[in-house]
PDB file of C-alpha atoms in Angstrom:
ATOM      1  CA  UNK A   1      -1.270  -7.094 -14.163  1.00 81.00           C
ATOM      2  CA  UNK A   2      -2.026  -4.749 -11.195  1.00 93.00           C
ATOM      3  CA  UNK A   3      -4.908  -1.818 -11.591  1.00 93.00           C
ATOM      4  CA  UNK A   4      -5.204   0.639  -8.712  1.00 95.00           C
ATOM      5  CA  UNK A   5      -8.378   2.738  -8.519  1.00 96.00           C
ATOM      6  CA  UNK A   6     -10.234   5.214  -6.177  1.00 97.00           C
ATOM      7  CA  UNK A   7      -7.573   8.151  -5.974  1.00 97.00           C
ATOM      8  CA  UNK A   8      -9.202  11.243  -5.596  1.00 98.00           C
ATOM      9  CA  UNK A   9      -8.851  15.006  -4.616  1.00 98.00           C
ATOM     10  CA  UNK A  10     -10.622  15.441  -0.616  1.00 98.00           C
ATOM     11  CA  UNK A  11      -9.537  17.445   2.202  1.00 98.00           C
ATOM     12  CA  UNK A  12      -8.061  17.042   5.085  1.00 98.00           C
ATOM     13  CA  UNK A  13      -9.740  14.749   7.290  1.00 98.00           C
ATOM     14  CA  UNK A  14     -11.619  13.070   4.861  1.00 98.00           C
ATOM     15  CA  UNK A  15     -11.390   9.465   3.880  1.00 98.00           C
ATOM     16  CA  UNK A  16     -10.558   7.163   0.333  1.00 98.00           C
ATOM     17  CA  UNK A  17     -10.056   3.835  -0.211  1.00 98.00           C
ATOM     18  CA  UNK A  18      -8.033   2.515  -2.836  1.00 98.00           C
ATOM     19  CA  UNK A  19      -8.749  -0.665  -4.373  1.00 98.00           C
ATOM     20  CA  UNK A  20      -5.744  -3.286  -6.056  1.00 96.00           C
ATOM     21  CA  UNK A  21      -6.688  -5.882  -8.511  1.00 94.00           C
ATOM     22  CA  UNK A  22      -4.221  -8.343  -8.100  1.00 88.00           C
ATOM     23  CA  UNK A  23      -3.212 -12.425  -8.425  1.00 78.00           C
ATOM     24  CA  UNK A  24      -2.828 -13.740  -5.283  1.00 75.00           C
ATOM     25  CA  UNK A  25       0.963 -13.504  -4.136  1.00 81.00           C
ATOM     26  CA  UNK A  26       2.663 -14.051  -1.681  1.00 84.00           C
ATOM     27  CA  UNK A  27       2.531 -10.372  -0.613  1.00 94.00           C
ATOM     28  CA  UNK A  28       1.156  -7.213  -1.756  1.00 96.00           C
ATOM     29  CA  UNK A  29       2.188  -3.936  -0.427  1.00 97.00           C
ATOM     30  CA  UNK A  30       1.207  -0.193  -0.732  1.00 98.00           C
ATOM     31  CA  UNK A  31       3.498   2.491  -2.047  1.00 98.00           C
ATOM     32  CA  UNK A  32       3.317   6.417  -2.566  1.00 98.00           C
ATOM     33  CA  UNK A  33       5.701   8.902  -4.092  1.00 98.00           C
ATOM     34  CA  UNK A  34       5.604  12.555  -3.400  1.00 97.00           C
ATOM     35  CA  UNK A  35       6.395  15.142  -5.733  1.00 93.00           C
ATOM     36  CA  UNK A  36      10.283  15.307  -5.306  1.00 95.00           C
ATOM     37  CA  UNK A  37      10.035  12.677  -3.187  1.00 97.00           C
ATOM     38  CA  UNK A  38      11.576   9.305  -3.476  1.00 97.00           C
ATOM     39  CA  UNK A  39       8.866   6.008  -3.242  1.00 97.00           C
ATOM     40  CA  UNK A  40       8.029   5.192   0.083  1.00 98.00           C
ATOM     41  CA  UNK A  41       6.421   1.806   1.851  1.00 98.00           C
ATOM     42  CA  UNK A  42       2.905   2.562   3.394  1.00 98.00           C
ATOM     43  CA  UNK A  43       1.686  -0.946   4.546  1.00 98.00           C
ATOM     44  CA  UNK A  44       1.369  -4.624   3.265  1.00 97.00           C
ATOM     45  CA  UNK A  45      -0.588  -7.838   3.501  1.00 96.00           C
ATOM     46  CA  UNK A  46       0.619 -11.642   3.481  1.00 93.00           C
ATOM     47  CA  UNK A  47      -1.925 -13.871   1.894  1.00 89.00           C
ATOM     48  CA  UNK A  48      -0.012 -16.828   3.829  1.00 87.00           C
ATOM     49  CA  UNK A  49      -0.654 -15.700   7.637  1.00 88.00           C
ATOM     50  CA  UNK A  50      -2.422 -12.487   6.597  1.00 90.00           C
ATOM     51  CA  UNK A  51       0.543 -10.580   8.440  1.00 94.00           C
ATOM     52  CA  UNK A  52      -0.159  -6.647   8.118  1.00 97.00           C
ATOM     53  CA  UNK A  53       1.921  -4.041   8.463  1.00 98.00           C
ATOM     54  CA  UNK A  54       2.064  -0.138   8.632  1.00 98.00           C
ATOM     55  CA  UNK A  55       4.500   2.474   8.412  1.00 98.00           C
ATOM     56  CA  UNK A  56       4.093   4.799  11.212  1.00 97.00           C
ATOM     57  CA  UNK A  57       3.215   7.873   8.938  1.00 97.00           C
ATOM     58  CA  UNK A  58      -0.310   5.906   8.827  1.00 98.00           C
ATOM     59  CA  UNK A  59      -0.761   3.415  11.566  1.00 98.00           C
ATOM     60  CA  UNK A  60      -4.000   4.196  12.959  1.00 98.00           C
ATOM     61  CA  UNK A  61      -5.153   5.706  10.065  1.00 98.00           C
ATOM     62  CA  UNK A  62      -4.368   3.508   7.057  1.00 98.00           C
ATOM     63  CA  UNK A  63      -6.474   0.062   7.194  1.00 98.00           C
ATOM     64  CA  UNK A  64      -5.067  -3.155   4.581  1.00 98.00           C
ATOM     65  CA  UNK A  65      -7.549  -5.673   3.607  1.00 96.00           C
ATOM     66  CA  UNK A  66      -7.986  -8.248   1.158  1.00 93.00           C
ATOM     67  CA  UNK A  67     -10.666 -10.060  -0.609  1.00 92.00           C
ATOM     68  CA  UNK A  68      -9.415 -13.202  -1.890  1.00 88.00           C
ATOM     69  CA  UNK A  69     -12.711 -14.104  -3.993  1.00 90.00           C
ATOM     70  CA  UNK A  70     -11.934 -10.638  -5.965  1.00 92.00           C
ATOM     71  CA  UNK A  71      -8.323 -10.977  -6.230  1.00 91.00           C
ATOM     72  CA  UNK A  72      -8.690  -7.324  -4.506  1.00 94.00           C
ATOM     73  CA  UNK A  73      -6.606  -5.519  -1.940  1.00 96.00           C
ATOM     74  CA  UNK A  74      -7.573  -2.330  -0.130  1.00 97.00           C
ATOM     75  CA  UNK A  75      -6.343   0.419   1.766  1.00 98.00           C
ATOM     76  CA  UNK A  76      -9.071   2.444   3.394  1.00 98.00           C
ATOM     77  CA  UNK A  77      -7.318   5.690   4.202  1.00 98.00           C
ATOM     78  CA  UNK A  78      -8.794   8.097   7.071  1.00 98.00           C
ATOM     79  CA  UNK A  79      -7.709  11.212   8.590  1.00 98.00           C
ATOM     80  CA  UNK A  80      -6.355  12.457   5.544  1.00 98.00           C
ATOM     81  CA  UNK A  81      -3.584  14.930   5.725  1.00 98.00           C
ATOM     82  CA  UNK A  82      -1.943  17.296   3.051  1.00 97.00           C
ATOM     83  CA  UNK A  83       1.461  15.386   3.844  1.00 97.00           C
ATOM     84  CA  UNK A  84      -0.581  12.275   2.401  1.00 98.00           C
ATOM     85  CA  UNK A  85      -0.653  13.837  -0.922  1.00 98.00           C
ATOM     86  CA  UNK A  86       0.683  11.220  -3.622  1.00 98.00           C
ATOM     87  CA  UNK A  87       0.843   8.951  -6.345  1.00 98.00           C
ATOM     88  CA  UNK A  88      -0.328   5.265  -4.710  1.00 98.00           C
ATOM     89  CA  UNK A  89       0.599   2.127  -6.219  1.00 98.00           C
ATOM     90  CA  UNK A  90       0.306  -1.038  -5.710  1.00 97.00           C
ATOM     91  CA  UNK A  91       2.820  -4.165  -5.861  1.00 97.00           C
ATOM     92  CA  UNK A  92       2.891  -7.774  -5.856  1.00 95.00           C
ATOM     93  CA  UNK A  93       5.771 -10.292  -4.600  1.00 92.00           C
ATOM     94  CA  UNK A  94       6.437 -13.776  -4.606  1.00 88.00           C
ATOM     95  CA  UNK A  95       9.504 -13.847  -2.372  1.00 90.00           C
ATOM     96  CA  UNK A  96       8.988 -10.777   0.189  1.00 91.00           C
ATOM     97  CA  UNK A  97      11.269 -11.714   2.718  1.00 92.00           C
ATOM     98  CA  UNK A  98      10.432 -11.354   6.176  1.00 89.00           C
ATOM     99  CA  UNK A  99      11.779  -9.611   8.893  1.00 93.00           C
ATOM    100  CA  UNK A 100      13.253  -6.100   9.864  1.00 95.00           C
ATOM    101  CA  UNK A 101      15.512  -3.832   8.772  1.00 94.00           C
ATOM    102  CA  UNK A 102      15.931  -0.927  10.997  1.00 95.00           C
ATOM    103  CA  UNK A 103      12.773  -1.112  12.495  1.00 95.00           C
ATOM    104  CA  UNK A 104      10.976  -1.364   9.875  1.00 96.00           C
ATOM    105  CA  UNK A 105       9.165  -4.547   8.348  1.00 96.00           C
ATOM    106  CA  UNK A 106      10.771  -5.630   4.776  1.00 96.00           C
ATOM    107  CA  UNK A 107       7.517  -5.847   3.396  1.00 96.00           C
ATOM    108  CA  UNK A 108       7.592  -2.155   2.899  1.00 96.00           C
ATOM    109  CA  UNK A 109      10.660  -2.168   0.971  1.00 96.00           C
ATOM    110  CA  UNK A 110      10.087  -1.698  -2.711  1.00 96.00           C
ATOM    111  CA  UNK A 111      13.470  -4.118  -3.768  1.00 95.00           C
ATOM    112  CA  UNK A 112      10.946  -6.987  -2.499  1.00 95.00           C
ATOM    113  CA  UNK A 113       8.481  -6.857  -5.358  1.00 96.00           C
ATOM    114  CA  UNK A 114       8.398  -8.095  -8.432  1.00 93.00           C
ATOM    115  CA  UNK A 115       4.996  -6.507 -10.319  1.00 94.00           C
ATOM    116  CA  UNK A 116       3.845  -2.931  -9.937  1.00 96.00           C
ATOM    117  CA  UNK A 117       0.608  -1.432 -10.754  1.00 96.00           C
ATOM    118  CA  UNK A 118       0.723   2.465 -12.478  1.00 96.00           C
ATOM    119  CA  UNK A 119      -0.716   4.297  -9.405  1.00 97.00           C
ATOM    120  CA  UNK A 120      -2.910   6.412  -8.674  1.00 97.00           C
ATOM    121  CA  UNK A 121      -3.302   9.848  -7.436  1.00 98.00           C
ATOM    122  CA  UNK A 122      -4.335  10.890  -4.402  1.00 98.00           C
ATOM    123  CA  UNK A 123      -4.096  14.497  -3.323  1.00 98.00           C
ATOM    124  CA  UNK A 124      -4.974  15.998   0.063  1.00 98.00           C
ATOM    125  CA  UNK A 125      -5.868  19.771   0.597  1.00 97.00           C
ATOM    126  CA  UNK A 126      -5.716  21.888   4.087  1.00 94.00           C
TER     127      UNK A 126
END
């Protein structure tokens, strides 16, 4: 039900935006996993107060948006850095809980989401 697009190969510094087709849930957040690396939160969006959040890897750099009349969520991605290198993917939740959990925004938290898209790859060279 989810279909990320617009991974690419750039270099550092440059800029891609991934796109998310998804229903309109309650949340949707964005994910990568690293070669060897386990899945990690990157940021997420609340279609209920349109609450945003970022990991720190990204803040400043990553940007979340959503266009409801597209059933589309974003992440424009700038500053690209080698360490950014991944497979992205998208994920949809109807009962993301809010809240923290050491530090860090539950909405990030894979366990919260129900639907996953099958990712796509973005890789960063120095």
């Amino acid at each position: 039900q989810l279909v990320e697009t617009g991974g690419g190969l750039v270099q550092s510094g440059e800029s891609l935006t991934l796109s998310c087709e998804a229903p309109n849930y309650y949340y949707i957040g964005w994910f990568r996993q690293a070669p060897g690396k386990e899945r990690e939160g990157v940021s997420c969006i609340s279609s209920l107060n349109d609450f945003r959040y970022y990991v720190d890897s990204v803040k400043g750099r990553f940007t979340i948006s959503r266009d409801i009349a597209k059933n589309t969520v974003y992440l424009q991605m700038n500053s690209l850095k080698p360490e950014d290198t991944a497979v992205y993917y998208c994920a949809a939740g109807a009962f993301v809980r809010e809240g923290l959990q050491g530090g860090v925004s539950l909405c990030v938290f894979s366990g919260e989401y129900d639907y996953w898209g099958q990712g796509t790859l973005v890789a960063v060279s120095s």
